[in-house]
Amino acid sequence: MSTEGQVIRCKAAVAWEANKPLVIEEVEVAPPQANEVRLKIHFTALCHTDVYFWEAKGQNPLFPRIYGHEAAGIVESVGPGVTDLQPGDKVLPVFTGECKECPHCKSEESNMCDLLRINTERGVMLSDGKSRFTCKGQPIYHFLGTSTFSEYTVCHVGSVAKINPAAPLDKVCVLSCGISTGLGATLNVAKPKKGQSVAVFGLGAVGLAAAEGARLSGASRIIGVDLNPSRFEEAKKFGVTEFVNPKDHDKPVQQVIAEMTNGGVDRSVECTGSIQAMISAFECVHDGWGVAVLVGVPSKDDAFKTHPMNLLNERTLKGTFFGNYKPRTDLPSVVEKYMNKELEVEKFITHSVSFAEINKAFEYMLSGQSLRCIINLEG
């Protein structure tokens, strides 16, 4: 029986208030409106960004809310004006988007869509300023335009990437956020040449994805920098060849790396959000050709300080958003890297739980046990 145009009742994990366990509730999901699609979510993963906003550390916390933004599913129905997706398509919903019409989308150099760029404060849909979720008679806020902790969700068509119909959704779901962010930071922005050296600051999921990008690029040395020594063994699976813990040294870590590499690494990628790590990542690259790429999000009051000579000596500092991938245009090719066995996403998946056990995924992340925990909504 077709559900097109009808309200769907399904299960969703609702965050009623900050720092309290999510509650599996029956919610009503409205049909998609103009330029929207309704998705059946099969698998979703927990990303640190979900935890950060659930803890109400982000700006303007909104509750009740349905979190989740790293997922894979199938199109259930499409709203008016949607022509490039149809029911049955396998897709990745993405926290940012690609309208294909704004100056950023038309630029080959940018993926920062004017219309659909990440907005953590918006809890409603763009077309009418309303939520598509209702629970117990009240609207439930959206999160990052995706809200994938629900069996069904509604997204703007520009935030949905159509992928290979043969792709296993329980694996490629992790490509819709953190893994692609780190991978693209290296492959698309740092662009190390074969045989060059790369330093990666922060060995969480995004940093390990950056290291994976360095491995795919043929880097000869991949130096992992982290304050947690327990991460070093795991990082070897992602191509990391050497490790530096800043706490083990009585000099700035950029000096340590410069001494290890005869003047500095060729490329560095910072994935922590620590302003000191950002400065170190920039100052540890070699003069003349070194490139440092910032991925982590700093605190709002942070200021980046370095001596101008570090720039005048021909070091390059770059920032990146979502690894410079345009979601609709580029994500399908990242999925193909996995399908062609160039990219191993299984290494990032450390846990799996049922939808009913979603709060376990939070426990795993908060205790530092997981890179990515997959939440199965198929059951």
mmCIF file of N, CA and C in Angstrom, residues 95-107 109-120 122 126 156 158-159 321 325-328:
data_model
loop_
_atom_site.group_PDB
_atom_site.id
_atom_site.type_symbol
_atom_site.label_atom_id
_atom_site.label_comp_id
_atom_site.label_asym_id
_atom_site.label_seq_id
_atom_site.Cartn_x
_atom_site.Cartn_y
_atom_site.Cartn_z
ATOM 1 N N PHE A 95 24.292 16.770 6.260
ATOM 2 C CA PHE A 95 24.037 17.917 7.142
ATOM 3 C C PHE A 95 24.200 19.270 6.451
ATOM 4 N N THR A 96 24.824 19.269 5.294
ATOM 5 C CA THR A 96 24.935 20.479 4.485
ATOM 6 C C THR A 96 24.260 20.162 3.153
ATOM 7 N N GLY A 97 24.352 21.037 2.181
ATOM 8 C CA GLY A 97 23.626 20.745 0.949
ATOM 9 C C GLY A 97 24.245 21.364 -0.284
ATOM 10 N N GLU A 98 23.566 21.178 -1.375
ATOM 11 C CA GLU A 98 24.021 21.675 -2.675
ATOM 12 C C GLU A 98 22.783 22.016 -3.491
ATOM 13 N N CYS A 99 22.440 23.313 -3.533
ATOM 14 C CA CYS A 99 21.253 23.724 -4.283
ATOM 15 C C CYS A 99 21.499 23.730 -5.783
ATOM 16 N N LYS A 100 22.767 23.792 -6.172
ATOM 17 C CA LYS A 100 23.227 23.808 -7.565
ATOM 18 C C LYS A 100 22.956 25.131 -8.284
ATOM 19 N N GLU A 101 22.465 26.135 -7.570
ATOM 20 C CA GLU A 101 22.113 27.396 -8.217
ATOM 21 C C GLU A 101 22.848 28.616 -7.675
ATOM 22 N N CYS A 102 23.329 28.576 -6.437
ATOM 23 C CA CYS A 102 23.965 29.749 -5.828
ATOM 24 C C CYS A 102 25.413 29.892 -6.325
ATOM 25 N N PRO A 103 26.056 31.038 -6.070
ATOM 26 C CA PRO A 103 27.442 31.219 -6.529
ATOM 27 C C PRO A 103 28.405 30.165 -5.998
ATOM 28 N N HIS A 104 28.213 29.730 -4.753
ATOM 29 C CA HIS A 104 29.094 28.695 -4.202
ATOM 30 C C HIS A 104 28.926 27.375 -4.951
ATOM 31 N N CYS A 105 27.681 26.990 -5.209
ATOM 32 C CA CYS A 105 27.440 25.724 -5.904
ATOM 33 C C CYS A 105 27.955 25.765 -7.340
ATOM 34 N N LYS A 106 27.896 26.935 -7.961
ATOM 35 C CA LYS A 106 28.372 27.063 -9.336
ATOM 36 C C LYS A 106 29.893 27.178 -9.419
ATOM 37 N N SER A 107 30.529 27.454 -8.301
ATOM 38 C CA SER A 107 31.993 27.558 -8.274
ATOM 39 C C SER A 107 32.617 26.180 -8.138
ATOM 40 N N GLU A 109 35.407 25.774 -6.896
ATOM 41 C CA GLU A 109 36.309 25.858 -5.748
ATOM 42 C C GLU A 109 35.604 25.795 -4.403
ATOM 43 N N SER A 110 34.277 25.790 -4.382
ATOM 44 C CA SER A 110 33.562 25.855 -3.111
ATOM 45 C C SER A 110 32.458 24.817 -3.029
ATOM 46 N N ASN A 111 32.177 24.392 -1.781
ATOM 47 C CA ASN A 111 31.029 23.514 -1.536
ATOM 48 C C ASN A 111 30.116 24.124 -0.471
ATOM 49 N N MET A 112 30.249 25.424 -0.227
ATOM 50 C CA MET A 112 29.528 26.072 0.866
ATOM 51 C C MET A 112 28.246 26.732 0.358
ATOM 52 N N CYS A 113 27.248 25.906 0.071
ATOM 53 C CA CYS A 113 25.979 26.361 -0.508
ATOM 54 C C CYS A 113 25.350 27.476 0.327
ATOM 55 N N ASP A 114 24.945 28.548 -0.339
ATOM 56 C CA ASP A 114 24.304 29.666 0.358
ATOM 57 C C ASP A 114 22.978 29.254 0.995
ATOM 58 N N LEU A 115 22.217 28.429 0.309
ATOM 59 C CA LEU A 115 20.890 28.057 0.784
ATOM 60 C C LEU A 115 20.934 26.989 1.870
ATOM 61 N N LEU A 116 21.810 25.999 1.696
ATOM 62 C CA LEU A 116 21.743 24.788 2.528
ATOM 63 C C LEU A 116 22.974 24.543 3.383
ATOM 64 N N ARG A 117 23.803 25.553 3.540
ATOM 65 C CA ARG A 117 24.966 25.409 4.417
ATOM 66 C C ARG A 117 24.505 25.034 5.830
ATOM 67 N N ILE A 118 25.312 24.284 6.543
ATOM 68 C CA ILE A 118 24.958 23.817 7.877
ATOM 69 C C ILE A 118 24.398 24.958 8.737
ATOM 70 N N ASN A 119 23.281 24.663 9.397
ATOM 71 C CA ASN A 119 22.655 25.630 10.299
ATOM 72 C C ASN A 119 22.176 24.858 11.525
ATOM 73 N N THR A 120 22.932 24.967 12.614
ATOM 74 C CA THR A 120 22.621 24.184 13.811
ATOM 75 C C THR A 120 21.440 24.752 14.592
ATOM 76 N N ARG A 122 18.586 26.105 13.182
ATOM 77 C CA ARG A 122 17.290 25.949 12.522
ATOM 78 C C ARG A 122 16.700 24.585 12.851
ATOM 79 N N LEU A 126 12.878 24.664 5.482
ATOM 80 C CA LEU A 126 13.056 25.960 4.818
ATOM 81 C C LEU A 126 11.790 26.455 4.118
ATOM 82 N N HIS A 156 15.431 18.460 2.707
ATOM 83 C CA HIS A 156 15.455 19.220 1.453
ATOM 84 C C HIS A 156 16.187 18.378 0.412
ATOM 85 N N GLY A 158 18.202 19.114 -1.790
ATOM 86 C CA GLY A 158 19.603 19.485 -1.962
ATOM 87 C C GLY A 158 20.532 18.887 -0.935
ATOM 88 N N SER A 159 19.973 18.276 0.120
ATOM 89 C CA SER A 159 20.783 17.653 1.166
ATOM 90 C C SER A 159 20.725 16.131 1.096
ATOM 91 N N PHE A 321 35.605 22.733 4.727
ATOM 92 C CA PHE A 321 34.292 22.404 5.248
ATOM 93 C C PHE A 321 33.826 21.137 4.539
ATOM 94 N N TYR A 325 33.830 18.472 -0.331
ATOM 95 C CA TYR A 325 32.938 17.669 -1.170
ATOM 96 C C TYR A 325 31.603 18.391 -1.339
ATOM 97 N N LYS A 326 31.131 18.482 -2.592
ATOM 98 C CA LYS A 326 29.758 18.909 -2.843
ATOM 99 C C LYS A 326 28.884 17.664 -2.642
ATOM 100 N N PRO A 327 27.901 17.719 -1.743
ATOM 101 C CA PRO A 327 27.197 16.490 -1.376
ATOM 102 C C PRO A 327 26.579 15.722 -2.548
ATOM 103 N N ARG A 328 25.784 16.375 -3.376
ATOM 104 C CA ARG A 328 25.085 15.656 -4.442
ATOM 105 C C ARG A 328 26.030 15.269 -5.579
#
